[in-house]
Amino acid sequence: LIVHFYVENDWSLFALSHPDHSGETDTYHVSAGYLFLLRCLTADAHTNVTWSRAGMHNLSLPSGVEVRNGSLWFLPVQTSHNGTYTCEKRDETGLSKITFGVSVSTGECPDTPETISITQEVRGSLPCKQTEIFRLNNTRTIRWMKDCHAVEPILVDDIGNMRLPPVSEKDAGIYTCLVDISLDGRKYTAARSIQLTINNGMYCQSLVSSLYAFYTSVALCLVASLATLALAAAFLFFKVDVVLAYRRLLRHFSKQASDGKLYDGYVSFFHPDTLSSAETASFALQMLPEELEKKHGYSLYIRGRDNCPGDAVHDAIAATLHQCRRLIIILSLAPRSCADGKEVEASPLCDDQNQLCYEQKIGIYDALTKNEPRVILVEIDGPVDYSHLPESLHYIKRKQGALKWKKSSPGTNKLTKLRSNRNFWKNLRYHMPSIPAGKFQTIV
């Protein structure tokens, strides 16, 4: 089993459970004449450890190398110290080994084990990486060199890291952190180098700009999609109100030529010769004109109110339907006639109401073949049995549905009644022409 440990930003291999199994770390680069410490990761000041070089025990450690508090001290480094050093620790878990490589150079500044890159015109810092030296808590002085020439650092923190102002290409080079320290009455210097490279920043800026543009586009697309969905949902929910409001504005600011029609709607319904049709007639002759004609200016043709006696019925119906923009068919429950105080089933619609049947046939035929007049189905007081009605009405019902008018029961709340009636009239006006026939303006 091999476990990785991180030592002063160098990766080490720590062998566990197999006594003779070990791994080798990255090599430490030092220069002759400098103080250098190697710490055994698995040991502390109270742990007995054994150091060896190239497989030999600590008795064969070279001159100038000592073991103190479990760490290996080079006082100072000499060229003869170049090699591989192993720290061994034995406890109840077995034998632990850590191996270090030490590369000694004769230059004034150590070789660089790593490189740091900073983007041009960006602030940064250079690490000193003298952790073991700073742990000694001795009086020390920190100096920095660039390409082995002294530099005046802008700011150095407590662990020797040098802060840099916005960098330029001339700042690239090899930097060395030197720590002067007094130890056992002697003065030593520890040194470690690092190379700094400068990116011109154009690629990074381009990448950042591209990423910013990409994420901005994604965000805008998401916002636009959510806004579109919200608007679509709001429109579907408030579609009738929006359309009616638009029509009100259209009447004030837009001039439209007349389409030549005299009426906005032809009202077709049962005449009051039965009990159920009496309520239908009341709705058609009283409530419908009150709402559409008086309040909103629509012009309705209601047979029984607007037809002239003596006219050829079928010819008059056909001619009038061609002058109407909508055909409003009012349907109710299957009509019943009164006989001897008992209610009996009435005959089918077209048998008893020839005129009604004819006007519906003419109007629906034109609606299906010419798309005018458009048909509006209104159901009065409950579901209508379409089994006695023409198939064309079945088709229109399936295609566009029907508006439902319910007479309020005596116990109905006034607010509920008002809301129900208001929604019915709004939906009816939604299906009516946008501009009443009487409000068209003549365009010369």
PDB file of C-alpha atoms in Angstrom, residues 332-334 382-389 394:
ATOM      1  CA  SER A 332     -81.038  24.398 -23.862  1.00  0.00           C
ATOM      2  CA  LEU A 333     -82.097  21.099 -22.345  1.00  0.00           C
ATOM      3  CA  ALA A 334     -84.374  18.972 -24.538  1.00  0.00           C
ATOM      4  CA  GLY A 382     -76.706  22.570 -17.966  1.00  0.00           C
ATOM      5  CA  PRO A 383     -75.366  20.123 -20.536  1.00  0.00           C
ATOM      6  CA  VAL A 384     -77.261  19.862 -23.804  1.00  0.00           C
ATOM      7  CA  ASP A 385     -78.210  16.534 -25.331  1.00  0.00           C
ATOM      8  CA  TYR A 386     -76.718  16.738 -28.818  1.00  0.00           C
ATOM      9  CA  SER A 387     -78.219  13.416 -29.905  1.00  0.00           C
ATOM     10  CA  HIS A 388     -81.295  15.255 -31.289  1.00  0.00           C
ATOM     11  CA  LEU A 389     -79.180  17.909 -32.997  1.00  0.00           C
ATOM     12  CA  HIS A 394     -71.669  18.040 -32.973  1.00  0.00           C
TER      13      HIS A 394
END
